[in-house]
Amino acid sequence: MLAGVRPAYGIDTPTGAPIRPLAQDYVIVAEADPKIGPLFNPSIVALDDGRLVAAYLVSKKYAKLPSEQHIATSDDGGKTWQLRHTDSIGQSRLFVDGDSIYSLGSGKSLRIIRSTDDGETWSAPSLIATGRWHQSATNYIHANGNIYLPLEKRIHNDIDAWPVGDFAPVLLRGRSGTDLTRPENWTFASELAFADLIPGYRENDPDLDWFGVPFYPSNYPDSQLLDRSSGVIRSVAPMGWLETNVAQITDPNHYWYDPEGKTFHLLMRAHTGGTGYAALLKVVEQEDGSMLTELEKVPSGRTQLFLPLPGGQMRFHILYDEETELYWLLGSQATDSMTRADRLPAARFGTPNNERHRMVLHFSKNLVDWCFAGVVAMTDAPDQTRHYASMAVDGDDLVILSRSGDERAHSAHNGNLITFHRVKNFRDLVY
């Protein structure tokens, strides 16, 4: 054996042995009665004093009751959790700025709450913006004395199906150190809806070819029915994007590097019916302080709307680690997207590319070339999920909060668990 090279699982492990998940064991943070409603949108932050703060949405839709956000804390590394707060600000995301923790909720408006005592107590909600807003608990970053976080806003009302083509990713900028419950401390980037970008989109003849996007025929403004023969209705909405992450490129050798530090890239889940691509935009800060959202270009002058990204067809979470100078990607692994929709087992949710039972980790130096770091957690049943997770760095580890489900879950989409996972010494996975 070469000096300095450690065997993955031991000297006697045969070549081709099954991958061992990095964090298969978990702690149940929350558990729901599947007859009342699922649990959604896990969010987690790690504080400097070692406390972990988690948030998640408790849906009660089957009981026809309003949803609630729950916020819990852990002071023992995630082994036990204490519920601290409930509210009704909608699907939200936690973020830390200075000595404050915030939770920004979305829905018909943007409302925000603040904690100045490490999540023990929370302020009353404050209105940041009106409109029809959507988000998942994706990432946020600090740069230039600001905090940046992305959401989506529905700016059209044209699609009668899942309206992700009507969505415009919007980057929000807040001035660090100010009271971010006050709307005047936020700036909103300009808006671009997916439906406005591609010629022929609304005519069901999008000007895209050569790489199979969209995968299924379009039926704008409605869904395209794929199959209902098994009793499960499988359909696909018009193309779009959602669940936006933000990243800043800091490598001077990168083609998209901005030496002035005024450019931010938005990476969205690409709803195309296929796998392996995210959608891409960039936001450039202007001299007057406004932020302009636009498409990215490659050196040939061609537009780069889609970016290769493993798991880009589902919600993913990107985290930049300054110590390794790498972007870390947590998402879902597709294994069976080419089985015909009419031949999927009933336990599979939605379209063939909509697998949610393998949560995987990658890393990249440039947001384009991704190296597989490992399976974080998985199940053997497609309707028992580990997906839609958020992550944070906690010392040498990654702490992960997953939207999960067991055999009692209503479906792969509507799970009954929020689970906590820890990937120990994650930087040792770099090769």
XYZ file of C-alpha atoms in Angstrom:
431
model
C 0.000 0.000 0.000
C 1.296 3.474 -0.872
C 2.473 5.620 2.008
C -0.203 8.038 3.140
C -3.019 6.197 1.345
C -5.662 4.833 3.674
C -7.999 2.000 2.641
C -11.610 3.094 2.510
C -13.047 0.405 4.786
C -10.104 -1.759 5.766
C -7.377 -3.795 4.091
C -9.639 -6.793 3.541
C -12.437 -4.855 1.881
C -12.820 -6.277 -1.631
C -12.766 -4.068 -4.692
C -16.284 -3.124 -5.642
C -17.673 -3.431 -2.128
C -20.906 -1.485 -1.584
C -20.563 2.159 -0.674
C -21.100 2.792 3.004
C -23.150 5.919 3.657
C -21.375 8.710 5.490
C -24.224 9.460 7.897
C -26.811 6.704 7.681
C -27.580 6.953 11.404
C -29.883 9.781 12.351
C -31.733 11.514 15.133
C -35.439 12.207 14.687
C -35.906 15.939 15.254
C -39.617 15.912 14.454
C -42.222 13.315 13.588
C -45.678 13.873 12.116
C -48.861 11.871 11.948
C -49.147 11.080 8.211
C -52.937 11.349 8.513
C -52.643 15.021 9.509
C -49.895 16.251 7.208
C -46.238 16.040 6.174
C -43.131 17.872 7.345
C -41.360 20.191 4.913
C -38.442 22.549 4.414
C -35.752 21.724 7.001
C -33.269 24.518 7.744
C -30.244 24.441 10.044
C -27.558 26.827 11.298
C -24.578 26.164 13.583
C -23.673 28.882 16.086
C -20.163 29.705 17.282
C -20.959 28.526 20.814
C -21.837 25.030 19.564
C -25.609 25.399 19.605
C -27.526 24.115 16.598
C -30.765 25.768 15.533
C -33.240 23.969 13.276
C -36.481 25.009 11.634
C -39.067 23.093 9.629
C -42.626 23.456 8.371
C -45.395 21.383 9.953
C -48.136 20.954 7.378
C -51.595 19.977 8.569
C -53.195 19.995 5.149
C -54.956 16.626 5.445
C -56.663 17.915 8.586
C -57.413 21.201 6.768
C -55.566 23.211 9.407
C -52.987 26.017 8.958
C -49.314 25.118 8.675
C -46.819 26.113 11.352
C -43.096 26.742 11.430
C -41.318 25.102 14.355
C -37.878 26.175 15.584
C -35.812 23.918 17.854
C -32.333 24.020 19.391
C -29.724 21.450 20.379
C -26.834 21.945 22.803
C -25.406 18.427 22.585
C -24.397 18.230 18.939
C -27.808 17.219 17.648
C -28.471 14.275 19.965
C -31.507 15.917 21.560
C -33.684 18.850 20.533
C -35.894 21.301 22.387
C -38.780 23.077 20.683
C -38.412 26.826 21.243
C -40.892 28.582 18.988
C -43.833 28.184 16.631
C -45.241 30.708 14.157
C -47.155 31.017 10.901
C -44.775 33.008 8.678
C -44.777 30.277 6.020
C -42.038 28.231 4.427
C -38.878 29.764 5.813
C -35.110 29.720 6.037
C -32.775 30.401 8.934
C -29.727 32.621 8.555
C -27.217 34.182 10.916
C -25.936 37.747 10.756
C -23.712 39.006 13.541
C -25.243 38.138 16.900
C -28.726 37.632 15.463
C -30.530 34.657 13.985
C -33.301 35.361 11.500
C -36.036 33.262 9.968
C -37.387 34.597 6.673
C -40.791 33.198 5.726
C -42.362 33.132 2.280
C -45.817 32.751 0.785
C -48.136 35.592 -0.158
C -45.584 37.938 1.404
C -42.123 37.927 2.959
C -42.162 38.096 6.739
C -39.184 37.833 9.036
C -38.530 37.157 12.719
C -35.365 37.678 14.764
C -33.693 36.111 17.785
C -30.934 37.840 19.761
C -30.556 35.096 22.382
C -29.393 32.124 20.286
C -32.887 31.006 19.352
C -34.440 30.999 22.817
C -37.034 33.658 21.972
C -38.176 35.323 18.761
C -39.636 38.663 17.746
C -43.049 39.240 16.243
C -43.099 38.958 12.428
C -42.187 42.008 10.337
C -43.273 42.495 6.727
C -40.371 42.776 4.266
C -42.199 42.629 0.929
C -45.574 41.812 -0.574
C -46.163 39.626 -3.607
C -46.267 35.897 -4.287
C -43.005 34.514 -2.964
C -41.575 31.014 -2.898
C -38.421 29.561 -1.381
C -36.796 26.469 -0.041
C -34.271 26.557 2.789
C -31.310 26.885 0.452
C -28.108 28.780 1.161
C -26.983 32.315 1.892
C -23.566 33.967 1.774
C -21.770 36.988 3.237
C -19.706 39.296 1.007
C -18.899 42.999 0.702
C -20.309 43.723 4.144
C -23.681 42.292 3.112
C -25.699 39.122 3.340
C -27.107 37.680 0.109
C -29.896 35.140 -0.143
C -32.084 34.025 -3.058
C -35.813 33.359 -3.355
C -38.334 33.133 -6.174
C -41.225 35.439 -6.965
C -44.155 34.526 -9.157
C -44.388 37.475 -11.524
C -46.892 36.034 -14.024
C -50.205 34.271 -13.594
C -50.281 32.368 -16.870
C -49.556 28.731 -15.976
C -52.475 26.627 -14.761
C -50.208 23.822 -13.546
C -47.218 23.910 -11.184
C -46.151 27.493 -12.009
C -42.342 27.265 -11.924
C -42.172 28.798 -15.399
C -43.809 31.919 -13.949
C -41.123 32.156 -11.250
C -38.335 34.742 -11.254
C -35.318 34.019 -9.031
C -34.633 37.138 -6.960
C -31.435 37.835 -5.039
C -31.933 39.763 -1.803
C -29.145 41.846 -0.260
C -29.200 42.945 3.352
C -26.647 45.182 5.030
C -24.819 43.163 7.685
C -25.038 44.522 11.195
C -28.317 46.349 10.615
C -31.768 45.361 11.810
C -32.858 43.029 9.019
C -36.454 43.002 10.214
C -36.723 46.477 8.665
C -37.557 46.477 4.929
C -35.398 49.544 4.201
C -32.295 47.458 4.965
C -32.972 45.121 2.032
C -32.344 45.525 -1.715
C -34.020 43.288 -4.313
C -32.448 42.351 -7.648
C -34.310 42.691 -10.942
C -36.554 39.857 -12.106
C -36.399 37.370 -14.994
C -39.092 34.692 -15.341
C -38.207 31.432 -17.070
C -41.192 31.772 -19.411
C -39.799 35.046 -20.781
C -36.366 33.697 -21.736
C -36.858 30.997 -24.355
C -38.488 31.820 -27.714
C -41.432 29.522 -28.374
C -41.933 28.604 -24.719
C -45.576 29.647 -24.603
C -46.219 28.155 -28.057
C -45.024 24.693 -26.891
C -42.164 24.869 -29.372
C -39.193 26.082 -27.292
C -36.101 27.064 -29.240
C -33.922 24.422 -27.587
C -32.403 21.364 -29.190
C -29.442 18.976 -29.198
C -29.487 18.052 -25.498
C -33.005 16.806 -24.821
C -34.587 19.758 -23.048
C -37.470 19.572 -22.427
C -37.554 15.812 -22.062
C -41.332 15.516 -22.471
C -43.694 17.351 -24.835
C -44.916 20.699 -23.560
C -48.574 21.515 -22.992
C -48.366 25.152 -21.883
C -50.158 26.513 -19.909
C -51.291 23.134 -18.551
C -49.571 19.936 -17.470
C -48.762 17.196 -19.961
C -50.287 13.878 -18.901
C -47.738 11.059 -19.107
C -49.616 8.113 -17.628
C -52.524 7.133 -15.433
C -52.810 3.420 -16.274
C -51.558 2.229 -12.871
C -53.991 4.428 -10.977
C -51.204 6.935 -10.277
C -51.516 10.141 -12.295
C -48.123 11.125 -13.693
C -47.887 14.480 -15.442
C -45.303 17.176 -16.043
C -45.752 20.946 -15.785
C -44.172 23.403 -18.243
C -40.432 23.955 -17.791
C -39.171 26.244 -15.088
C -36.835 26.783 -12.172
C -37.025 27.039 -8.404
C -35.189 26.516 -5.093
C -32.353 28.917 -5.864
C -28.834 28.874 -4.392
C -26.321 31.732 -4.587
C -22.547 31.529 -5.036
C -19.702 33.961 -5.583
C -16.694 32.922 -7.644
C -13.461 33.922 -5.894
C -10.878 32.145 -8.070
C -9.081 34.711 -10.307
C -8.420 31.950 -12.861
C -12.125 31.221 -13.393
C -13.729 32.390 -16.649
C -16.597 33.974 -14.701
C -14.475 35.656 -12.024
C -15.314 39.294 -11.338
C -12.279 41.121 -9.873
C -14.575 43.803 -8.453
C -16.557 41.236 -6.471
C -19.869 42.533 -7.799
C -21.094 39.376 -9.557
C -23.096 36.577 -7.950
C -24.289 33.402 -9.612
C -27.700 31.871 -9.031
C -28.094 28.117 -9.456
C -31.637 26.786 -9.577
C -33.273 23.404 -9.656
C -34.028 22.915 -13.359
C -37.479 21.519 -13.996
C -37.055 20.036 -17.484
C -38.136 16.409 -17.062
C -34.502 15.292 -17.297
C -31.580 14.994 -14.901
C -28.083 16.334 -14.395
C -28.634 20.028 -15.090
C -29.223 23.068 -12.920
C -30.371 26.399 -14.312
C -28.032 29.397 -14.156
C -28.301 33.171 -13.877
C -25.994 35.895 -12.662
C -26.644 39.066 -10.696
C -24.361 42.079 -11.111
C -24.319 44.965 -8.651
C -24.494 48.333 -10.405
C -22.791 51.603 -9.488
C -26.035 52.987 -8.061
C -26.385 49.985 -5.746
C -29.109 48.254 -7.734
C -28.705 44.618 -8.794
C -29.249 43.467 -12.374
C -30.233 39.849 -13.076
C -29.093 38.510 -16.436
C -28.034 35.415 -18.330
C -24.447 34.179 -18.218
C -22.241 33.825 -21.312
C -19.372 31.477 -22.177
C -16.255 32.668 -24.078
C -17.829 31.773 -27.445
C -20.579 34.280 -26.742
C -23.184 31.562 -26.326
C -25.659 31.722 -23.462
C -25.301 29.243 -20.597
C -28.821 28.747 -19.248
C -28.229 25.179 -18.071
C -25.202 24.049 -16.092
C -24.116 20.429 -15.515
C -24.827 19.587 -11.886
C -25.493 16.164 -10.336
C -28.971 16.179 -8.867
C -29.861 19.492 -10.493
C -33.326 18.153 -11.274
C -34.210 18.240 -7.566
C -33.673 20.654 -4.700
C -29.994 20.945 -3.730
C -27.929 22.926 -1.229
C -24.547 24.558 -1.975
C -22.127 25.535 0.774
C -18.764 27.245 0.238
C -16.078 26.123 2.694
C -13.310 28.690 3.036
C -10.856 26.208 4.546
C -10.891 23.885 1.519
C -11.836 26.665 -0.937
C -14.416 24.262 -2.320
C -18.134 24.351 -2.987
C -19.981 21.462 -1.349
C -23.179 20.175 -2.907
C -25.865 18.190 -1.091
C -28.637 16.772 -3.233
C -30.492 13.758 -4.602
C -29.041 11.034 -6.795
C -31.003 9.858 -9.819
C -30.601 6.162 -10.627
C -33.556 5.337 -12.848
C -34.784 8.327 -14.837
C -35.130 6.447 -18.138
C -37.810 3.970 -17.137
C -40.979 4.789 -19.016
C -43.564 6.601 -16.924
C -46.169 3.910 -17.608
C -43.831 1.233 -16.221
C -42.882 2.839 -12.930
C -43.935 1.038 -9.757
C -46.722 2.717 -7.816
C -44.308 3.583 -4.982
C -42.357 5.924 -7.254
C -43.446 9.548 -6.966
C -44.156 11.725 -9.978
C -42.020 11.549 -13.096
C -39.133 9.082 -13.609
C -36.509 11.739 -12.777
C -38.118 12.438 -9.395
C -36.174 10.063 -7.115
C -35.692 11.159 -3.526
C -34.266 8.220 -1.541
C -30.504 8.783 -1.965
C -28.932 11.893 -0.431
C -25.424 12.442 -1.815
C -22.503 14.828 -1.355
C -20.167 16.306 -3.997
C -17.478 18.981 -4.026
C -16.172 21.324 -6.718
C -13.562 24.035 -7.152
C -15.519 25.873 -9.838
C -19.279 25.113 -9.648
C -19.053 23.127 -12.897
C -16.884 20.042 -12.310
C -18.260 18.031 -9.382
C -16.420 15.229 -7.585
C -18.430 12.565 -5.797
C -17.723 12.612 -2.060
C -20.165 9.960 -0.907
C -23.689 8.869 -0.163
C -24.831 10.659 2.977
C -27.897 8.521 3.666
C -30.220 6.310 1.659
C -33.085 3.863 1.831
C -33.931 0.816 -0.262
C -37.508 1.970 -0.837
C -38.282 4.818 -3.253
C -41.146 6.070 -1.083
C -38.967 6.281 2.057
C -36.896 9.368 1.444
C -33.799 11.269 2.518
C -33.890 14.496 0.547
C -34.371 18.278 0.391
C -31.765 18.746 3.096
C -29.966 21.798 4.449
C -26.440 21.761 5.817
C -23.991 23.845 7.828
C -20.368 23.536 8.931
C -19.947 22.621 12.598
C -16.214 22.551 13.303
C -14.785 19.676 11.254
C -18.200 18.231 10.479
C -21.179 18.865 8.264
C -24.494 18.922 10.096
C -27.482 18.080 7.940
C -31.220 18.373 8.429
C -33.208 16.178 6.051
C -36.816 15.975 4.945
C -37.305 12.252 5.419
C -39.896 9.506 5.479
C -40.297 5.943 6.682
C -42.754 3.195 5.784
C -45.631 5.234 7.238
C -45.066 8.259 4.993
C -47.889 9.380 2.736
C -45.551 9.441 -0.291
C -41.968 10.147 -1.282
C -42.881 13.829 -1.495
C -44.922 14.027 1.700
C -42.690 12.517 4.364
C -43.318 12.234 8.086
C -39.854 12.852 9.571
C -37.244 15.552 9.968
C -33.923 13.802 10.588
C -30.529 15.063 11.732
C -27.314 13.632 10.273
C -23.647 14.395 10.901
C -20.851 13.834 8.358
C -17.727 13.725 10.500
C -14.442 15.192 9.257
C -15.983 16.024 5.890
C -12.829 17.718 4.607
C -11.077 14.330 4.683
C -13.323 13.324 1.771
C -11.397 15.593 -0.615
C -9.173 13.782 -3.098
